[in-house]
N, CA, C and O atoms as a printed pandas DataFrame, in Angstrom:
     atom_number atom_name residue_name chain_id  residue_number  x_coord  y_coord  z_coord
0              1         N          UNK        A               1    0.836   -1.165    0.000
1              2        CA          UNK        A               1    0.000    0.000    0.000
2              3         C          UNK        A               1    0.891    1.242    0.000
3              4         O          UNK        A               1    1.805    1.363    0.815
4              5         N          UNK        A               2    0.617    2.143   -0.905
5              6        CA          UNK        A               2    1.354    3.396   -0.986
6              7         C          UNK        A               2    0.576    4.475   -0.240
7              8         O          UNK        A               2   -0.602    4.709   -0.509
8              9         N          UNK        A               3    1.253    5.126    0.698
9             10        CA          UNK        A               3    0.644    6.213    1.461
10            11         C          UNK        A               3    1.386    7.497    1.132
11            12         O          UNK        A               3    2.613    7.554    1.211
12            13         N          UNK        A               4    0.644    8.513    0.766
13            14        CA          UNK        A               4    1.236    9.809    0.440
14            15         C          UNK        A               4    0.689   10.859    1.400
15            16         O          UNK        A               4   -0.520   10.967    1.607
16            17         N          UNK        A               5    1.597   11.622    1.976
17            18        CA          UNK        A               5    1.209   12.725    2.860
18            19         C          UNK        A               5    1.719   14.024    2.279
19            20         O          UNK        A               5    2.787   14.063    1.669
20            21         N          UNK        A               6    0.963   15.080    2.464
21            22        CA          UNK        A               6    1.425   16.399    2.035
22            23         C          UNK        A               6    0.812   17.450    2.952
23            24         O          UNK        A               6   -0.227   17.234    3.576
24            25         N          UNK        A               7    1.482   18.585    3.011
25            26        CA          UNK        A               7    1.000   19.719    3.796
26            27         C          UNK        A               7    0.946   20.938    2.907
27            28         O          UNK        A               7    1.777   21.113    2.016
28            29         N          UNK        A               8   -0.027   21.771    3.153
29            30        CA          UNK        A               8   -0.140   23.034    2.441
30            31         C          UNK        A               8   -0.655   24.062    3.431
31            32         O          UNK        A               8   -1.583   23.792    4.193
32            33         N          UNK        A               9   -0.054   25.230    3.418
33            34        CA          UNK        A               9   -0.468   26.271    4.342
34            35         C          UNK        A               9   -1.039   27.480    3.629
35            36         O          UNK        A               9   -0.585   27.846    2.545
36            37         N          UNK        A              10   -2.044   28.101    4.248
37            38        CA          UNK        A              10   -2.672   29.320    3.727
38            39         C          UNK        A              10   -2.857   30.300    4.870
39            40         O          UNK        A              10   -3.179   29.910    5.992
40            41         N          UNK        A              11   -2.652   31.563    4.578
41            42        CA          UNK        A              11   -2.976   32.633    5.509
42            43         C          UNK        A              11   -4.161   33.400    4.945
43            44         O          UNK        A              11   -4.217   33.680    3.747
44            45         N          UNK        A              12   -5.103   33.738    5.809
45            46        CA          UNK        A              12   -6.157   34.686    5.475
46            47         C          UNK        A              12   -6.067   35.807    6.501
47            48         O          UNK        A              12   -6.272   35.584    7.694
48            49         N          UNK        A              13   -5.762   37.001    6.039
49            50        CA          UNK        A              13   -5.609   38.153    6.921
50            51         C          UNK        A              13   -6.817   39.063    6.783
51            52         O          UNK        A              13   -7.276   39.345    5.676
52            53         N          UNK        A              14   -7.326   39.520    7.922
53            54        CA          UNK        A              14   -8.458   40.444    7.929
54            55         C          UNK        A              14   -8.086   41.654    8.763
55            56         O          UNK        A              14   -7.576   41.518    9.875
56            57         N          UNK        A              15   -8.339   42.830    8.231
57            58        CA          UNK        A              15   -8.072   44.081    8.940
58            59         C          UNK        A              15   -9.405   44.661    9.395
59            60         O          UNK        A              15  -10.316   44.868    8.593
60            61         N          UNK        A              16   -9.501   44.916   10.688
61            62        CA          UNK        A              16  -10.710   45.509   11.266
62            63         C          UNK        A              16  -10.378   46.888   11.814
63            64         O          UNK        A              16   -9.245   47.147   12.220
64            65         N          UNK        A              17  -11.342   47.746   11.823
65            66        CA          UNK        A              17  -11.175   49.101   12.361
66            67         C          UNK        A              17  -11.543   49.135   13.844
67            68         O          UNK        A              17  -12.360   49.953   14.269
68            69         N          UNK        A              18  -10.938   48.246   14.623
69            70        CA          UNK        A              18  -11.172   48.243   16.060
70            71         C          UNK        A              18  -12.412   47.507   16.505
71            72         O          UNK        A              18  -12.740   47.531   17.691
72            73         N          UNK        A              19  -13.122   46.846   15.590
73            74        CA          UNK        A              19  -14.277   46.057   15.984
74            75         C          UNK        A              19  -14.215   44.710   15.266
75            76         O          UNK        A              19  -13.388   44.504   14.378
76            77         N          UNK        A              20  -15.083   43.816   15.657
77            78        CA          UNK        A              20  -15.081   42.475   15.073
78            79         C          UNK        A              20  -16.148   42.313   14.000
79            80         O          UNK        A              20  -16.422   41.190   13.576
80            81         N          UNK        A              21  -16.745   43.386   13.559
81            82        CA          UNK        A              21  -17.820   43.299   12.576
82            83         C          UNK        A              21  -17.285   43.034   11.172
83            84         O          UNK        A              21  -16.850   41.918   10.890
84            85         N          UNK        A              22  -17.305   43.998   10.312
85            86        CA          UNK        A              22  -16.885   43.826    8.926
86            87         C          UNK        A              22  -15.419   44.224    8.743
87            88         O          UNK        A              22  -15.029   45.331    9.117
88            89         N          UNK        A              23  -14.599   43.332    8.168
89            90        CA          UNK        A              23  -13.207   43.715    7.910
90            91         C          UNK        A              23  -13.121   44.734    6.777
91            92         O          UNK        A              23  -13.908   44.697    5.830
92            93         N          UNK        A              24  -12.151   45.648    6.888
93            94        CA          UNK        A              24  -11.967   46.645    5.835
94            95         C          UNK        A              24  -11.102   46.099    4.705
95            96         O          UNK        A              24  -11.162   46.597    3.581
96            97         N          UNK        A              25  -10.295   45.074    4.998
97            98        CA          UNK        A              25   -9.451   44.447    3.981
98            99         C          UNK        A              25   -9.352   42.960    4.283
99           100         O          UNK        A              25   -9.322   42.559    5.446
100          101         N          UNK        A              26   -9.299   42.138    3.234
101          102        CA          UNK        A              26   -9.111   40.699    3.384
102          103         C          UNK        A              26   -8.122   40.240    2.322
103          104         O          UNK        A              26   -8.232   40.614    1.154
104          105         N          UNK        A              27   -7.155   39.427    2.736
105          106        CA          UNK        A              27   -6.187   38.856    1.799
106          107         C          UNK        A              27   -5.995   37.389    2.145
107          108         O          UNK        A              27   -5.922   37.035    3.322
108          109         N          UNK        A              28   -5.913   36.531    1.134
109          110        CA          UNK        A              28   -5.689   35.104    1.334
110          111         C          UNK        A              28   -4.595   34.652    0.374
111          112         O          UNK        A              28   -4.659   34.931   -0.824
112          113         N          UNK        A              29   -3.588   33.952    0.902
113          114        CA          UNK        A              29   -2.453   33.535    0.073
114          115         C          UNK        A              29   -1.726   32.367    0.733
115          116         O          UNK        A              29   -1.853   32.138    1.936
116          117         N          UNK        A              30   -0.958   31.628   -0.078
117          118        CA          UNK        A              30   -0.184   30.492    0.417
118          119         C          UNK        A              30    1.002   30.959    1.243
119          120         O          UNK        A              30    1.451   32.099    1.128
120          121         N          UNK        A              31    1.505   30.050    2.085
121          122        CA          UNK        A              31    2.729   30.319    2.823
122          123         C          UNK        A              31    3.696   29.156    2.643
123          124         O          UNK        A              31    3.313   28.082    2.178
124          125         N          UNK        A              32    4.938   29.380    3.011
125          126        CA          UNK        A              32    5.978   28.364    2.905
126          127         C          UNK        A              32    6.182   27.717    4.268
127          128         O          UNK        A              32    6.454   28.409    5.248
128          129         N          UNK        A              33    6.052   26.403    4.337
129          130        CA          UNK        A              33    6.324   25.671    5.572
130          131         C          UNK        A              33    7.828   25.421    5.633
131          132         O          UNK        A              33    8.404   24.872    4.693
132          133         N          UNK        A              34    8.462   25.817    6.726
133          134        CA          UNK        A              34    9.917   25.728    6.852
134          135         C          UNK        A              34   10.363   24.314    7.223
135          136         O          UNK        A              34    9.563   23.497    7.678
136          137         N          UNK        A              35   11.650   24.040    7.022
137          138        CA          UNK        A              35   12.208   22.754    7.447
138          139         C          UNK        A              35   12.060   22.581    8.955
139          140         O          UNK        A              35   11.728   21.496    9.434
140          141         N          UNK        A              36   12.310   23.665    9.703
141          142        CA          UNK        A              36   12.135   23.617   11.153
142          143         C          UNK        A              36   10.697   23.329   11.539
143          144         O          UNK        A              36   10.439   22.624   12.515
144          145         N          UNK        A              37    9.756   23.874   10.772
145          146        CA          UNK        A              37    8.347   23.610   11.020
146          147         C          UNK        A              37    7.996   22.149   10.804
147          148         O          UNK        A              37    7.292   21.548   11.616
148          149         N          UNK        A              38    8.485   21.577    9.712
149          150        CA          UNK        A              38    8.233   20.157    9.448
150          151         C          UNK        A              38    8.857   19.280   10.528
151          152         O          UNK        A              38    8.256   18.294   10.954
152          153         N          UNK        A              39   10.055   19.637   10.971
153          154        CA          UNK        A              39   10.725   18.868   12.020
154          155         C          UNK        A              39   10.009   18.983   13.361
155          156         O          UNK        A              39   10.114   18.082   14.193
156          157         N          UNK        A              40    9.293   20.062   13.581
157          158        CA          UNK        A              40    8.606   20.298   14.853
158          159         C          UNK        A              40    7.344   19.445   14.998
159          160         O          UNK        A              40    6.922   19.155   16.118
160          161         N          UNK        A              41    6.743   19.043   13.886
161          162        CA          UNK        A              41    5.518   18.235   13.941
162          163         C          UNK        A              41    5.811   16.948   14.714
163          164         O          UNK        A              41    6.781   16.251   14.418
164          165         N          UNK        A              42    4.996   16.644   15.676
165          166        CA          UNK        A              42    5.166   15.444   16.482
166          167         C          UNK        A              42    6.083   15.635   17.678
167          168         O          UNK        A              42    6.206   14.734   18.509
168          169         N          UNK        A              43    6.732   16.793   17.783
169          170        CA          UNK        A              43    7.636   17.048   18.903
170          171         C          UNK        A              43    7.026   17.967   19.952
171          172         O          UNK        A              43    7.493   18.003   21.090
172          173         N          UNK        A              44    6.002   18.700   19.585
173          174        CA          UNK        A              44    5.393   19.640   20.522
174          175         C          UNK        A              44    4.503   20.615   19.787
175          176         O          UNK        A              44    4.312   20.507   18.575
176          177         N          UNK        A              45    3.965   21.556   20.515
177          178        CA          UNK        A              45    3.096   22.571   19.910
178          179         C          UNK        A              45    3.879   23.386   18.898
179          180         O          UNK        A              45    5.025   23.763   19.144
180          181         N          UNK        A              46    3.250   23.659   17.750
181          182        CA          UNK        A              46    3.986   24.382   16.713
182          183         C          UNK        A              46    3.200   25.511   16.064
183          184         O          UNK        A              46    3.741   26.188   15.190
184          185         N          UNK        A              47    1.972   25.743   16.444
185          186        CA          UNK        A              47    1.182   26.848   15.884
186          187         C          UNK        A              47    0.596   27.697   17.003
187          188         O          UNK        A              47   -0.568   28.093   16.942
188          189         N          UNK        A              48    1.389   27.974   18.010
189          190        CA          UNK        A              48    0.879   28.683   19.180
190          191         C          UNK        A              48    0.954   30.197   19.060
191          192         O          UNK        A              48    0.308   30.900   19.837
192          193         N          UNK        A              49    1.726   30.727   18.106
193          194        CA          UNK        A              49    1.903   32.173   17.954
194          195         C          UNK        A              49    1.715   32.595   16.507
195          196         O          UNK        A              49    2.074   31.860   15.587
196          197         N          UNK        A              50    1.151   33.783   16.307
197          198        CA          UNK        A              50    1.118   34.430   14.998
198          199         C          UNK        A              50    2.056   35.624   15.093
199          200         O          UNK        A              50    2.037   36.365   16.076
200          201         N          UNK        A              51    2.876   35.804   14.061
201          202        CA          UNK        A              51    3.879   36.862   14.060
202          203         C          UNK        A              51    3.706   37.729   12.825
203          204         O          UNK        A              51    3.398   37.221   11.747
204          205         N          UNK        A              52    3.899   39.013   12.970
205          206        CA          UNK        A              52    3.890   39.923   11.828
206          207         C          UNK        A              52    5.128   40.800   11.902
207          208         O          UNK        A              52    5.642   41.094   12.981
208          209         N          UNK        A              53    5.598   41.213   10.721
209          210        CA          UNK        A              53    6.806   42.021   10.692
210          211         C          UNK        A              53    6.912   42.865    9.444
211          212         O          UNK        A              53    5.979   42.957    8.647
212          213         N          UNK        A              54    8.080   43.485    9.293
213          214        CA          UNK        A              54    8.316   44.393    8.172
214          215         C          UNK        A              54    9.420   43.907    7.243
215          216         O          UNK        A              54    9.909   44.682    6.422
216          217         N          UNK        A              55    9.824   42.647    7.350
217          218        CA          UNK        A              55   10.851   42.108    6.464
218          219         C          UNK        A              55   10.329   41.915    5.056
219          220         O          UNK        A              55    9.125   41.769    4.846
220          221         N          UNK        A              56   11.246   41.914    4.082
221          222        CA          UNK        A              56   10.827   41.717    2.687
222          223         C          UNK        A              56   11.662   40.680    1.954
223          224         O          UNK        A              56   11.565   40.571    0.732
224          225         N          UNK        A              57   12.484   39.911    2.672
225          226        CA          UNK        A              57   13.232   38.840    2.013
226          227         C          UNK        A              57   12.275   37.699    1.684
227          228         O          UNK        A              57   11.387   37.390    2.478
228          229         N          UNK        A              58   12.446   37.072    0.526
229          230        CA          UNK        A              58   11.556   35.968    0.162
230          231         C          UNK        A              58   11.630   34.833    1.187
231          232         O          UNK        A              58   12.706   34.557    1.717
232          233         N          UNK        A              59   10.512   34.177    1.471
233          234        CA          UNK        A              59   10.523   33.050    2.398
234          235         C          UNK        A              59   11.482   31.959    1.922
235          236         O          UNK        A              59   11.626   31.721    0.723
236          237         N          UNK        A              60   12.131   31.304    2.881
237          238        CA          UNK        A              60   13.096   30.248    2.593
238          239         C          UNK        A              60   12.875   29.114    3.590
239          240         O          UNK        A              60   12.570   29.366    4.756
240          241         N          UNK        A              61   13.027   27.875    3.143
241          242        CA          UNK        A              61   12.774   26.729    4.016
242          243         C          UNK        A              61   13.721   26.683    5.209
243          244         O          UNK        A              61   13.419   26.020    6.201
244          245         N          UNK        A              62   14.850   27.364    5.137
245          246        CA          UNK        A              62   15.822   27.349    6.229
246          247         C          UNK        A              62   15.589   28.447    7.265
247          248         O          UNK        A              62   16.298   28.494    8.271
248          249         N          UNK        A              63   14.612   29.331    7.046
249          250        CA          UNK        A              63   14.344   30.410    8.000
250          251         C          UNK        A              63   13.866   29.853    9.332
251          252         O          UNK        A              63   13.148   28.855    9.386
252          253         N          UNK        A              64   14.278   30.518   10.403
253          254        CA          UNK        A              64   13.854   30.122   11.743
254          255         C          UNK        A              64   13.041   31.208   12.443
255          256         O          UNK        A              64   12.387   30.934   13.449
256          257         N          UNK        A              65   13.072   32.432   11.926
257          258        CA          UNK        A              65   12.321   33.546   12.509
258          259         C          UNK        A              65   11.844   34.461   11.384
259          260         O          UNK        A              65   12.220   34.277   10.226
260          261         N          UNK        A              66   11.025   35.435   11.723
261          262        CA          UNK        A              66   10.696   36.477   10.754
262          263         C          UNK        A              66   11.935   37.333   10.529
263          264         O          UNK        A              66   12.821   37.387   11.383
264          265         N          UNK        A              67   11.996   37.994    9.395
265          266        CA          UNK        A              67   13.141   38.853    9.094
266          267         C          UNK        A              67   13.180   40.064   10.019
267          268         O          UNK        A              67   14.256   40.465   10.462
268          269         N          UNK        A              68   12.013   40.656   10.319
269          270        CA          UNK        A              68   11.968   41.856   11.164
270          271         C          UNK        A              68   10.655   41.880   11.951
271          272         O          UNK        A              68    9.677   42.491   11.521
272          273         N          UNK        A              69   10.642   41.218   13.095
273          274        CA          UNK        A              69    9.437   41.062   13.913
274          275         C          UNK        A              69    8.933   42.402   14.457
275          276         O          UNK        A              69    9.706   43.206   14.978
276          277         N          UNK        A              70    7.613   42.625   14.325
277          278        CA          UNK        A              70    6.955   43.797   14.911
278          279         C          UNK        A              70    6.121   43.380   16.120
279          280         O          UNK        A              70    6.187   44.021   17.169
280          281         N          UNK        A              71    5.330   42.303   15.980
281          282        CA          UNK        A              71    4.446   41.869   17.067
282          283         C          UNK        A              71    4.117   40.391   16.921
283          284         O          UNK        A              71    4.190   39.832   15.827
284          285         N          UNK        A              72    3.754   39.764   18.039
285          286        CA          UNK        A              72    3.265   38.385   18.007
286          287         C          UNK        A              72    2.138   38.250   19.021
287          288         O          UNK        A              72    2.038   39.025   19.973
288          289         N          UNK        A              73    1.294   37.251   18.796
289          290        CA          UNK        A              73    0.138   37.038   19.667
290          291         C          UNK        A              73   -0.174   35.544   19.700
291          292         O          UNK        A              73    0.088   34.830   18.731
292          293         N          UNK        A              74   -0.738   35.069   20.819
293          294        CA          UNK        A              74   -1.134   33.674   20.948
294          295         C          UNK        A              74   -2.442   33.383   20.242
295          296         O          UNK        A              74   -3.212   34.296   19.945
296          297         N          UNK        A              75   -2.696   32.100   19.973
297          298        CA          UNK        A              75   -3.907   31.675   19.276
298          299         C          UNK        A              75   -5.143   31.812   20.140
299          300         O          UNK        A              75   -5.088   31.664   21.360
300          301         N          UNK        A              76   -6.262   32.098   19.487
301          302        CA          UNK        A              76   -7.528   32.277   20.194
302          303         C          UNK        A              76   -8.442   31.074   20.033
303          304         O          UNK        A              76   -8.877   30.489   21.025
304          305         N          UNK        A              77   -8.739   30.699   18.790
305          306        CA          UNK        A              77   -9.663   29.596   18.543
306          307         C          UNK        A              77   -9.053   28.626   17.543
307          308         O          UNK        A              77   -8.245   29.003   16.695
308          309         N          UNK        A              78   -9.459   27.374   17.666
309          310        CA          UNK        A              78   -8.944   26.328   16.785
310          311         C          UNK        A              78  -10.108   25.493   16.286
311          312         O          UNK        A              78  -11.054   25.228   17.027
312          313         N          UNK        A              79  -10.038   25.076   15.018
313          314        CA          UNK        A              79  -11.072   24.242   14.432
314          315         C          UNK        A              79  -10.413   23.154   13.585
315          316         O          UNK        A              79   -9.525   23.437   12.781
316          317         N          UNK        A              80  -10.854   21.908   13.771
317          318        CA          UNK        A              80  -10.360   20.783   12.983
318          319         C          UNK        A              80  -11.512   20.208   12.167
319          320         O          UNK        A              80  -12.641   20.128   12.652
320          321         N          UNK        A              81  -11.233   19.813   10.942
321          322        CA          UNK        A              81  -12.202   19.061   10.148
322          323         C          UNK        A              81  -11.455   17.960    9.409
323          324         O          UNK        A              81  -10.255   18.078    9.163
324          325         N          UNK        A              82  -12.158   16.894    9.057
325          326        CA          UNK        A              82  -11.547   15.799    8.303
326          327         C          UNK        A              82  -12.627   15.069    7.519
327          328         O          UNK        A              82  -13.791   15.033    7.918
328          329         N          UNK        A              83  -12.221   14.490    6.399
329          330        CA          UNK        A              83  -13.155   13.699    5.605
330          331         C          UNK        A              83  -13.080   12.242    6.040
331          332         O          UNK        A              83  -12.056   11.797    6.557
332          333         N          UNK        A              84  -14.160   11.502    5.832
333          334        CA          UNK        A              84  -14.182   10.081    6.167
334          335         C          UNK        A              84  -14.227    9.206    4.923
335          336         O          UNK        A              84  -14.208    7.978    5.015
336          337         N          UNK        A              85  -14.285    9.848    3.760
337          338        CA          UNK        A              85  -14.293    9.121    2.491
338          339         C          UNK        A              85  -13.195    9.675    1.591
339          340         O          UNK        A              85  -12.799   10.831    1.739
340          341         N          UNK        A              86  -12.697    8.858    0.655
341          342        CA          UNK        A              86  -11.663    9.350   -0.265
342          343         C          UNK        A              86  -12.186   10.501   -1.109
343          344         O          UNK        A              86  -13.374   10.527   -1.430
344          345         N          UNK        A              87  -11.352   11.435   -1.470
345          346        CA          UNK        A              87   -9.950   11.567   -1.055
346          347         C          UNK        A              87   -9.875   12.094    0.379
347          348         O          UNK        A              87  -10.525   13.082    0.720
348          349         N          UNK        A              88   -9.080   11.429    1.210
349          350        CA          UNK        A              88   -8.975   11.798    2.617
350          351         C          UNK        A              88   -8.156   13.072    2.787
351          352         O          UNK        A              88   -7.084   13.213    2.199
352          353         N          UNK        A              89   -8.660   13.981    3.582
353          354        CA          UNK        A              89   -7.897   15.182    3.919
354          355         C          UNK        A              89   -8.467   15.777    5.199
355          356         O          UNK        A              89   -9.585   15.464    5.608
356          357         N          UNK        A              90   -7.688   16.625    5.808
357          358        CA          UNK        A              90   -8.126   17.314    7.008
358          359         C          UNK        A              90   -7.712   18.770    6.947
359          360         O          UNK        A              90   -6.788   19.134    6.220
360          361         N          UNK        A              91   -8.393   19.590    7.705
361          362        CA          UNK        A              91   -8.030   21.002    7.796
362          363         C          UNK        A              91   -7.865   21.378    9.261
363          364         O          UNK        A              91   -8.528   20.830   10.142
364          365         N          UNK        A              92   -6.983   22.309    9.495
365          366        CA          UNK        A              92   -6.724   22.842   10.826
366          367         C          UNK        A              92   -6.745   24.356   10.684
367          368         O          UNK        A              92   -5.933   24.925    9.956
368          369         N          UNK        A              93   -7.667   25.006   11.373
369          370        CA          UNK        A              93   -7.787   26.459   11.297
370          371         C          UNK        A              93   -7.562   27.044   12.682
371          372         O          UNK        A              93   -8.199   26.632   13.652
372          373         N          UNK        A              94   -6.659   28.001   12.768
373          374        CA          UNK        A              94   -6.421   28.698   14.035
374          375         C          UNK        A              94   -6.567   30.188   13.791
375          376         O          UNK        A              94   -6.019   30.728   12.830
376          377         N          UNK        A              95   -7.309   30.846   14.665
377          378        CA          UNK        A              95   -7.507   32.294   14.551
378          379         C          UNK        A              95   -6.677   33.001   15.616
379          380         O          UNK        A              95   -6.584   32.560   16.761
380          381         N          UNK        A              96   -6.085   34.103   15.203
381          382        CA          UNK        A              96   -5.295   34.953   16.095
382          383         C          UNK        A              96   -5.844   36.373   15.967
383          384         O          UNK        A              96   -6.288   36.783   14.894
384          385         N          UNK        A              97   -5.809   37.116   17.069
385          386        CA          UNK        A              97   -6.273   38.501   17.004
386          387         C          UNK        A              97   -5.292   39.402   17.750
387          388         O          UNK        A              97   -4.983   39.185   18.922
388          389         N          UNK        A              98   -4.818   40.410   17.042
389          390        CA          UNK        A              98   -3.966   41.421   17.652
390          391         C          UNK        A              98   -4.854   42.529   18.195
391          392         O          UNK        A              98   -5.803   42.943   17.529
392          393         N          UNK        A              99   -4.565   43.005   19.377
393          394        CA          UNK        A              99   -5.318   44.132   19.930
394          395         C          UNK        A              99   -5.070   45.380   19.090
395          396         O          UNK        A              99   -4.013   45.505   18.471
396          397         N          UNK        A             100   -6.031   46.305   19.062
397          398        CA          UNK        A             100   -5.851   47.536   18.283
398          399         C          UNK        A             100   -4.563   48.265   18.684
399          400         O          UNK        A             100   -4.253   48.401   19.867
400          401         N          UNK        A             101   -3.830   48.726   17.680
401          402        CA          UNK        A             101   -2.615   49.483   17.910
402          403         C          UNK        A             101   -1.360   48.662   18.119
403          404         O          UNK        A             101   -0.270   49.228   18.203
404          405         N          UNK        A             102   -1.480   47.324   18.206
405          406        CA          UNK        A             102   -0.315   46.476   18.469
406          407         C          UNK        A             102    0.431   46.136   17.185
407          408         O          UNK        A             102    1.650   46.296   17.121
408          409         N          UNK        A             103   -0.264   45.678   16.187
409          410        CA          UNK        A             103    0.356   45.280   14.912
410          411         C          UNK        A             103    0.021   46.343   13.869
411          412         O          UNK        A             103   -0.851   46.141   13.025
412          413         N          UNK        A             104    0.713   47.463   13.933
413          414        CA          UNK        A             104    0.403   48.585   13.051
414          415         C          UNK        A             104    1.573   48.886   12.133
415          416         O          UNK        A             104    2.671   48.355   12.302
416          417         N          UNK        A             105    1.322   49.742   11.168
417          418        CA          UNK        A             105    2.362   50.149   10.229
418          419         C          UNK        A             105    2.258   49.380    8.929
419          420         O          UNK        A             105    1.250   48.725    8.663
420          421         N          UNK        A             106    3.290   49.460    8.130
421          422        CA          UNK        A             106    3.331   48.792    6.834
422          423         C          UNK        A             106    3.859   47.373    7.012
423          424         O          UNK        A             106    5.037   47.110    6.771
424          425         N          UNK        A             107    2.991   46.465    7.434
425          426        CA          UNK        A             107    3.388   45.077    7.668
426          427         C          UNK        A             107    3.573   44.361    6.338
427          428         O          UNK        A             107    2.732   44.474    5.446
428          429         N          UNK        A             108    4.671   43.627    6.203
429          430        CA          UNK        A             108    5.004   42.992    4.927
430          431         C          UNK        A             108    5.235   41.494    5.034
431          432         O          UNK        A             108    5.367   40.823    4.010
432          433         N          UNK        A             109    5.289   40.946    6.253
433          434        CA          UNK        A             109    5.512   39.511    6.420
434          435         C          UNK        A             109    4.657   38.982    7.557
435          436         O          UNK        A             109    4.316   39.708    8.491
436          437         N          UNK        A             110    4.313   37.692    7.462
437          438        CA          UNK        A             110    3.498   37.040    8.478
438          439         C          UNK        A             110    3.995   35.609    8.634
439          440         O          UNK        A             110    4.473   34.995    7.680
440          441         N          UNK        A             111    3.876   35.095    9.839
441          442        CA          UNK        A             111    4.264   33.718   10.096
442          443         C          UNK        A             111    3.504   33.173   11.286
443          444         O          UNK        A             111    2.895   33.923   12.048
444          445         N          UNK        A             112    3.547   31.859   11.437
445          446        CA          UNK        A             112    3.040   31.201   12.634
446          447         C          UNK        A             112    4.153   30.321   13.165
447          448         O          UNK        A             112    4.993   29.834   12.408
448          449         N          UNK        A             113    4.152   30.123   14.470
449          450        CA          UNK        A             113    5.226   29.327   15.051
450          451         C          UNK        A             113    5.014   29.060   16.522
451          452         O          UNK        A             113    3.881   28.976   16.996
452          453         N          UNK        A             114    6.121   28.928   17.244
453          454        CA          UNK        A             114    6.087   28.591   18.656
454          455         C          UNK        A             114    7.230   29.305   19.365
455          456         O          UNK        A             114    8.185   29.756   18.733
456          457         N          UNK        A             115    7.115   29.400   20.691
457          458        CA          UNK        A             115    8.153   30.048   21.495
458          459         C          UNK        A             115    9.164   28.995   21.927
459          460         O          UNK        A             115    8.794   27.941   22.444
460          461         N          UNK        A             116   10.444   29.288   21.710
461          462        CA          UNK        A             116   11.519   28.395   22.134
462          463         C          UNK        A             116   12.691   29.224   22.641
463          464         O          UNK        A             116   13.142   30.142   21.956
464          465         N          UNK        A             117   13.177   28.918   23.809
465          466        CA          UNK        A             117   14.342   29.591   24.397
466          467         C          UNK        A             117   14.213   31.113   24.353
467          468         O          UNK        A             117   15.179   31.813   24.050
468          469         N          UNK        A             118   13.022   31.620   24.654
469          470        CA          UNK        A             118   12.822   33.058   24.729
470          471         C          UNK        A             118   12.572   33.773   23.414
471          472         O          UNK        A             118   12.316   34.977   23.414
472          473         N          UNK        A             119   12.639   33.063   22.287
473          474        CA          UNK        A             119   12.330   33.690   21.000
474          475         C          UNK        A             119   11.261   32.856   20.300
475          476         O          UNK        A             119   10.887   31.784   20.776
476          477         N          UNK        A             120   10.781   33.348   19.184
477          478        CA          UNK        A             120    9.720   32.649   18.463
478          479         C          UNK        A             120   10.270   32.047   17.182
479          480         O          UNK        A             120   10.842   32.753   16.351
480          481         N          UNK        A             121   10.097   30.736   17.024
481          482        CA          UNK        A             121   10.515   30.031   15.815
482          483         C          UNK        A             121    9.331   29.943   14.867
483          484         O          UNK        A             121    8.186   29.857   15.310
484          485         N          UNK        A             122    9.597   29.962   13.553
485          486        CA          UNK        A             122    8.498   29.933   12.595
486          487         C          UNK        A             122    8.267   28.541   12.021
487          488         O          UNK        A             122    9.201   27.855   11.607
488          489         N          UNK        A             123    6.996   28.143   12.009
489          490        CA          UNK        A             123    6.558   26.940   11.313
490          491         C          UNK        A             123    6.401   27.255    9.835
491          492         O          UNK        A             123    6.786   26.469    8.970
492          493         N          UNK        A             124    5.827   28.423    9.563
493          494        CA          UNK        A             124    5.649   28.854    8.176
494          495         C          UNK        A             124    5.724   30.371    8.110
495          496         O          UNK        A             124    5.519   31.073    9.101
496          497         N          UNK        A             125    6.026   30.858    6.898
497          498        CA          UNK        A             125    6.197   32.303    6.700
498          499         C          UNK        A             125    5.757   32.666    5.292
499          500         O          UNK        A             125    5.848   31.854    4.371
500          501         N          UNK        A             126    5.278   33.898    5.133
501          502        CA          UNK        A             126    4.912   34.421    3.814
502          503         C          UNK        A             126    5.079   35.930    3.811
503          504         O          UNK        A             126    5.004   36.583    4.852
504          505         N          UNK        A             127    5.307   36.468    2.629
505          506        CA          UNK        A             127    5.231   37.912    2.447
506          507         C          UNK        A             127    3.765   38.259    2.242
507          508         O          UNK        A             127    3.055   37.545    1.534
508          509         N          UNK        A             128    3.307   39.335    2.844
509          510        CA          UNK        A             128    1.907   39.739    2.735
510          511         C          UNK        A             128    1.671   40.299    1.345
511          512         O          UNK        A             128    2.384   41.192    0.890
512          513         N          UNK        A             129    0.653   39.758    0.673
513          514        CA          UNK        A             129    0.356   40.163   -0.705
514          515         C          UNK        A             129   -0.828   41.089   -0.748
515          516         O          UNK        A             129   -1.225   41.534   -1.825
């Protein structure tokens, strides 16, 4: 029996004007899962923080942090779904919310990751499109 596994990551960013009603901007795009992120699976929590920054270097599988961190926040809600019939797949959705005024400015990069040894390591990273 041949078993194939794959991972794909997507970010959906929503900008609100200080309320949770209608977002003023929405963007959805793929992200790059890092080698460190793949190695972290099965070893511990790996999507506990969302990070935003002002770096503009292209994502690379060898990255361990954001290029220029501005703010990070812990996860708020999590949702899992899975199919029971072929083709088998599952989804994992985690929502993060930055308080007003915390993640401001011209943000150009986003990532998710975990805290290790006082800093935040990235599971995945993308430039904001």
